């Protein structure tokens, strides 16, 4: 029969007044320990306490009474004998004195499944109280230790969860940053290409205009045509002046610097095509080109350009 514990020398009793006993922790039954003979715990039917479990040896351990004291020793058992959850030496010559309240345990290699408590019955009234206080202290320390382990395990799980969240967040932020950098590089490359094409186009147009002006009979008529075309191509749609300090948006529309900055305070879309403003870059070549054309035309056109430059250089009024 499994899990059966019985005494082969005497019946189990629950009331002991002298000597010592083993109390089965699982059911509270007590087996008195005879002081005259060796007390054997094992699987053999001749044992004082019979434990019919596979992990028990036939003669597992013994308890002897010598000089008013009780001693326990392991009889070279296979699974070992545990005293207060520490395994005893398998040497038969190694004996350990038992104290009131000691826990004797048996089990397989993984855990202790059967425990007995060693109880002395002939100690003074004061000593049991001291032993009980000791047991209570040990119990409290064990509970504190278990609670500390539980709290540490919970904290470890929380730290692991936070680590996973932070790692995933870092991956997402890194991917977003890489995507933004890729977009910025693409927009910048496109913007540089547009500016280079614009500079080339303006240079070619400037040469053509000079050649055409030298070949016509009426320079004033040609200058009017040039200014009219200049207004059509490079007039700021916000202030209706020729662009000054030209700023090119990502949609390739051009405005005065002061005009587009003021516009962006109210709206983030291009005033012409309503596309969202993603990038703004200055184009010094375009600004110089317009100024050179105005200087070339001369007269009122040149004066108006210079007046606009002076006005834009004045400090902007601040609202109180």
Coordinates of C-alpha atoms in Angstrom, one line a residue:
X1 CA 0.0 0.0 0.0
X2 CA 1.3 3.4 -0.9
X3 CA 1.8 6.3 1.6
X4 CA 1.2 3.9 4.5
X5 CA 3.1 4.6 7.7
X6 CA 2.8 2.2 10.6
X7 CA 4.7 0.9 13.6
X8 CA 5.6 -2.8 13.7
X9 CA 6.6 -2.8 17.4
X10 CA 3.7 -1.1 19.1
X11 CA 0.3 0.6 18.3
X12 CA 0.2 4.2 17.3
X13 CA -0.7 6.4 20.3
X14 CA -1.6 10.0 20.5
X15 CA -0.9 10.7 24.2
X16 CA 2.7 10.4 25.3
X17 CA 3.9 11.5 28.7
X18 CA 7.5 10.4 28.8
X19 CA 10.4 9.8 26.4
X20 CA 10.2 10.9 22.7
X21 CA 7.9 10.3 19.8
X22 CA 7.7 10.9 16.0
X23 CA 4.7 12.9 14.9
X24 CA 3.5 12.4 11.3
X25 CA 3.1 16.0 10.1
X26 CA 0.5 14.9 7.5
X27 CA -2.0 13.4 9.9
X28 CA -0.8 14.2 13.4
X29 CA -0.4 10.6 14.5
X30 CA 2.5 9.9 16.9
X31 CA 4.8 6.9 17.2
X32 CA 6.7 6.5 20.5
X33 CA 10.4 5.8 20.3
X34 CA 11.6 3.0 22.5
X35 CA 14.7 3.9 24.5
X36 CA 15.8 0.2 24.9
X37 CA 16.2 -0.8 21.3
X38 CA 17.3 0.7 18.0
X39 CA 14.4 2.5 16.3
X40 CA 14.4 1.8 12.5
X41 CA 12.5 3.6 9.8
X42 CA 12.3 1.8 6.4
X43 CA 10.3 -0.3 4.0
X44 CA 11.1 -3.6 5.7
X45 CA 8.2 -5.2 7.7
X46 CA 10.5 -5.5 10.7
X47 CA 11.0 -1.7 10.9
X48 CA 9.7 0.3 13.8
X49 CA 8.0 2.7 11.3
X50 CA 7.1 1.1 8.0
X51 CA 6.9 3.4 4.9
X52 CA 6.0 1.5 1.8
X53 CA 7.3 3.9 -0.8
X54 CA 9.7 3.0 -3.6
X55 CA 12.1 5.8 -2.6
X56 CA 12.5 4.2 0.9
X57 CA 15.2 1.6 1.5
X58 CA 14.4 -1.5 3.6
X59 CA 16.5 -0.1 6.5
X60 CA 16.5 3.6 5.7
X61 CA 17.6 5.4 8.9
X62 CA 17.8 4.7 12.7
X63 CA 17.2 6.6 15.9
X64 CA 19.1 5.6 19.1
X65 CA 18.9 6.7 22.7
X66 CA 22.2 7.2 24.4
X67 CA 23.2 9.1 27.6
X68 CA 19.7 10.7 27.9
X69 CA 19.9 12.0 24.3
X70 CA 18.5 10.8 20.9
X71 CA 20.7 10.4 17.8
X72 CA 19.7 9.9 14.2
X73 CA 21.8 8.4 11.4
X74 CA 21.3 7.5 7.7
X75 CA 21.8 3.8 7.0
X76 CA 23.3 4.3 3.5
X77 CA 19.8 4.8 2.0
X78 CA 19.3 5.5 -1.7
X79 CA 17.3 8.7 -1.6
X80 CA 18.7 10.0 1.7
X81 CA 17.4 11.2 5.0
X82 CA 16.8 14.9 5.6
X83 CA 17.0 16.7 9.0
X84 CA 15.5 20.1 8.9
X85 CA 15.5 19.9 5.1
X86 CA 19.3 19.2 5.0
X87 CA 20.5 15.8 3.8
X88 CA 22.4 13.7 6.4
X89 CA 25.7 12.0 5.6
X90 CA 25.2 8.4 4.3
X91 CA 28.0 7.2 6.6
X92 CA 26.7 5.0 9.4
X93 CA 29.4 6.4 11.7
X94 CA 28.0 9.9 11.3
X95 CA 25.3 10.5 13.9
X96 CA 23.4 13.7 14.6
X97 CA 21.8 14.6 17.9
X98 CA 18.0 15.3 17.6
X99 CA 16.5 18.4 19.2
X100 CA 12.9 18.9 20.2
X101 CA 11.0 20.1 17.1
X102 CA 13.4 18.8 14.5
X103 CA 11.8 17.8 11.2
X104 CA 12.8 14.5 9.7
X105 CA 12.0 14.1 6.0
X106 CA 12.0 11.5 3.2
X107 CA 11.4 11.7 -0.5
X108 CA 12.8 11.2 -4.0
X109 CA 15.6 13.2 -5.5
X110 CA 13.3 16.1 -6.5
X111 CA 11.3 16.8 -3.3
X112 CA 10.5 15.7 0.2
X113 CA 7.0 14.1 0.4
X114 CA 6.9 12.7 3.9
X115 CA 7.9 14.5 7.1
X116 CA 7.9 13.7 10.8
X117 CA 8.4 16.0 13.8
X118 CA 10.7 14.8 16.7
X119 CA 9.0 15.5 20.0
X120 CA 10.4 15.2 23.5
X121 CA 7.9 14.6 26.3
X122 CA 10.1 14.7 29.4
X123 CA 11.4 18.3 29.1
X124 CA 10.5 21.0 31.7
X125 CA 7.6 23.4 31.2
X126 CA 10.0 26.2 30.4
X127 CA 11.8 24.5 27.7
X128 CA 8.8 23.6 25.5
X129 CA 7.9 27.3 25.6
X130 CA 11.4 28.2 24.4
X131 CA 11.2 25.6 21.7
X132 CA 7.8 26.9 20.6
X133 CA 9.2 30.4 20.4
X134 CA 12.1 29.1 18.4
X135 CA 9.7 27.2 16.0
X136 CA 7.7 30.4 15.6
X137 CA 10.8 32.4 14.8
X138 CA 11.9 29.8 12.2
X139 CA 8.4 29.8 10.8
X140 CA 8.3 33.5 10.5
X141 CA 11.7 33.6 8.9
X142 CA 10.6 31.0 6.4
X143 CA 7.5 33.0 5.5
X144 CA 9.5 36.2 5.1
X145 CA 11.9 34.4 2.9
X146 CA 9.1 33.0 0.7
X147 CA 7.5 36.4 0.5
X148 CA 10.8 38.0 -0.5
X149 CA 11.3 35.3 -3.2
X150 CA 7.7 35.9 -4.5
X151 CA 8.2 39.6 -4.6
X152 CA 11.5 39.3 -6.4
X153 CA 10.0 37.0 -9.0
X154 CA 7.2 39.4 -9.6
X155 CA 9.6 42.3 -9.9
X156 CA 11.7 40.2 -12.3
X157 CA 8.7 39.5 -14.5
X158 CA 7.8 43.2 -14.5
X159 CA 11.3 44.2 -15.5
X160 CA 11.3 41.7 -18.3
X161 CA 7.9 43.0 -19.5
X162 CA 9.2 46.6 -19.4
X163 CA 12.4 45.5 -21.2
X164 CA 10.3 44.0 -24.0
X165 CA 8.1 47.1 -24.3
X166 CA 11.1 49.4 -24.4
X167 CA 12.9 47.2 -26.9
X168 CA 9.8 47.2 -29.2
X169 CA 9.4 51.0 -28.8
X170 CA 13.1 51.5 -29.7
X171 CA 12.7 49.4 -32.8
X172 CA 9.6 51.4 -33.9
X173 CA 11.3 54.7 -33.3
X174 CA 14.4 53.6 -35.1
X175 CA 12.3 52.5 -38.1
X176 CA 10.5 55.8 -38.1
X177 CA 13.7 57.8 -37.9
X178 CA 15.3 55.8 -40.7
X179 CA 12.1 56.4 -42.8
X180 CA 12.2 60.2 -42.1
X181 CA 15.9 60.3 -43.0
X182 CA 15.3 58.5 -46.2
X183 CA 12.5 61.0 -47.1
X184 CA 14.7 64.0 -46.2
X185 CA 17.5 62.7 -48.4
X186 CA 15.1 62.1 -51.2
X187 CA 13.5 65.5 -50.9
X188 CA 16.9 67.2 -50.6
X189 CA 18.2 65.4 -53.7
X190 CA 15.1 66.4 -55.7
X191 CA 15.4 70.0 -54.5
X192 CA 19.0 70.2 -55.5
X193 CA 18.3 68.8 -58.9
X194 CA 15.5 71.4 -59.4
X195 CA 17.7 74.2 -58.4
X196 CA 20.5 73.1 -60.7
X197 CA 18.0 72.8 -63.6
X198 CA 16.6 76.3 -62.7
X199 CA 20.1 77.9 -62.7
X200 CA 20.9 76.3 -66.0
X201 CA 17.6 77.5 -67.5
X202 CA 18.1 81.0 -66.2
X203 CA 21.7 81.2 -67.5
X204 CA 20.5 80.1 -71.0
X205 CA 17.6 82.6 -70.9
X206 CA 19.9 85.4 -69.8
X207 CA 22.2 84.8 -72.8
X208 CA 19.2 84.7 -75.2
X209 CA 17.8 87.9 -73.8
X210 CA 21.1 89.8 -74.2
X211 CA 21.5 88.5 -77.8
X212 CA 17.9 89.4 -78.6
X213 CA 18.4 92.9 -77.2
X214 CA 21.4 93.5 -79.3
X215 CA 19.7 92.4 -82.4
X216 CA 16.5 94.5 -82.2
X217 CA 15.9 98.0 -83.5
X218 CA 13.7 99.0 -80.5
X219 CA 15.3 98.1 -77.1
X220 CA 12.5 99.8 -75.1
X221 CA 9.8 97.5 -76.7
X222 CA 11.9 94.4 -75.9
X223 CA 12.5 95.5 -72.3
X224 CA 8.7 95.8 -71.8
X225 CA 8.3 92.3 -73.2
X226 CA 11.0 91.0 -70.9
X227 CA 9.5 92.7 -67.8
X228 CA 6.1 91.4 -68.7
X229 CA 7.5 87.8 -69.0
X230 CA 9.4 88.3 -65.8
X231 CA 6.2 89.2 -63.9
X232 CA 4.4 86.2 -65.3
X233 CA 7.1 83.8 -64.3
X234 CA 8.6 85.2 -61.1
X235 CA 5.8 87.3 -59.4
X236 CA 5.1 86.4 -55.8
X237 CA 1.4 85.4 -55.6
X238 CA 1.2 86.7 -52.0
X239 CA 2.6 90.3 -52.4
X240 CA 2.3 90.6 -56.2
X241 CA 5.9 91.9 -56.4
X242 CA 8.8 90.3 -58.2
X243 CA 10.2 87.6 -55.8
X244 CA 12.8 88.9 -53.3
X245 CA 14.9 86.5 -51.4
X246 CA 13.4 83.6 -53.3
X247 CA 12.2 80.5 -51.4
X248 CA 11.3 77.4 -53.3
X249 CA 8.8 74.9 -51.8
X250 CA 8.7 71.2 -52.3
X251 CA 5.9 71.7 -54.9
X252 CA 8.4 73.9 -56.9
X253 CA 6.4 77.2 -56.4
X254 CA 8.4 80.2 -55.5
X255 CA 7.7 83.1 -53.0
X256 CA 9.4 85.9 -51.2
X257 CA 11.0 84.7 -47.9
X258 CA 9.1 87.2 -45.7
X259 CA 5.8 86.4 -47.5
X260 CA 6.0 82.6 -47.2
X261 CA 7.2 82.7 -43.5
X262 CA 4.2 84.9 -42.7
X263 CA 1.9 82.6 -44.6
X264 CA 3.1 79.5 -42.8
X265 CA 2.1 81.1 -39.5
X266 CA -1.5 80.8 -40.7
X267 CA -1.5 77.9 -43.1
X268 CA 0.7 74.9 -43.9
X269 CA -0.4 74.5 -47.5
X270 CA 1.0 76.1 -50.7
X271 CA -0.9 79.3 -51.6
X272 CA -0.9 78.2 -55.3
X273 CA -1.5 74.5 -55.5
X274 CA -2.6 73.8 -51.8
X275 CA 0.0 71.0 -51.4
X276 CA 1.3 70.5 -47.9
X277 CA 4.6 72.4 -47.3
X278 CA 7.2 69.8 -46.5
X279 CA 10.4 71.7 -47.3
X280 CA 11.4 75.3 -48.0
X281 CA 14.8 76.2 -49.5
X282 CA 16.3 79.5 -50.6
X283 CA 17.5 80.0 -54.2
X284 CA 20.1 82.7 -54.3
X285 CA 20.7 82.2 -58.0
X286 CA 17.1 83.0 -58.8
X287 CA 17.2 86.1 -56.6
X288 CA 20.4 87.3 -58.3
X289 CA 18.9 86.5 -61.7
X290 CA 15.8 88.7 -61.1
X291 CA 17.9 91.6 -59.8
X292 CA 20.2 91.4 -62.8
X293 CA 17.2 91.5 -65.2
X294 CA 15.8 94.5 -63.3
X295 CA 19.2 96.3 -63.5
X296 CA 19.4 95.4 -67.1
X297 CA 15.9 96.9 -67.9
X298 CA 16.7 99.9 -65.8
X299 CA 14.4 102.9 -65.2
X300 CA 11.3 102.5 -63.0
X301 CA 11.7 98.7 -62.9
X302 CA 15.2 99.0 -61.4
X303 CA 14.0 101.7 -58.9
X304 CA 11.0 99.6 -57.8
X305 CA 13.4 96.6 -57.2
X306 CA 15.7 98.7 -55.1
X307 CA 12.8 100.2 -53.1
X308 CA 11.5 96.7 -52.4
X309 CA 15.0 95.6 -51.2
X310 CA 15.2 98.6 -48.8
X311 CA 11.7 97.9 -47.4
X312 CA 12.4 94.3 -46.8
X313 CA 15.6 95.2 -45.0
X314 CA 13.7 97.3 -42.5
X315 CA 12.9 95.7 -39.1
X316 CA 9.5 94.1 -39.0
X317 CA 7.0 95.8 -36.6
X318 CA 6.2 93.8 -33.4
X319 CA 2.7 93.5 -32.0
X320 CA 2.3 94.6 -28.4

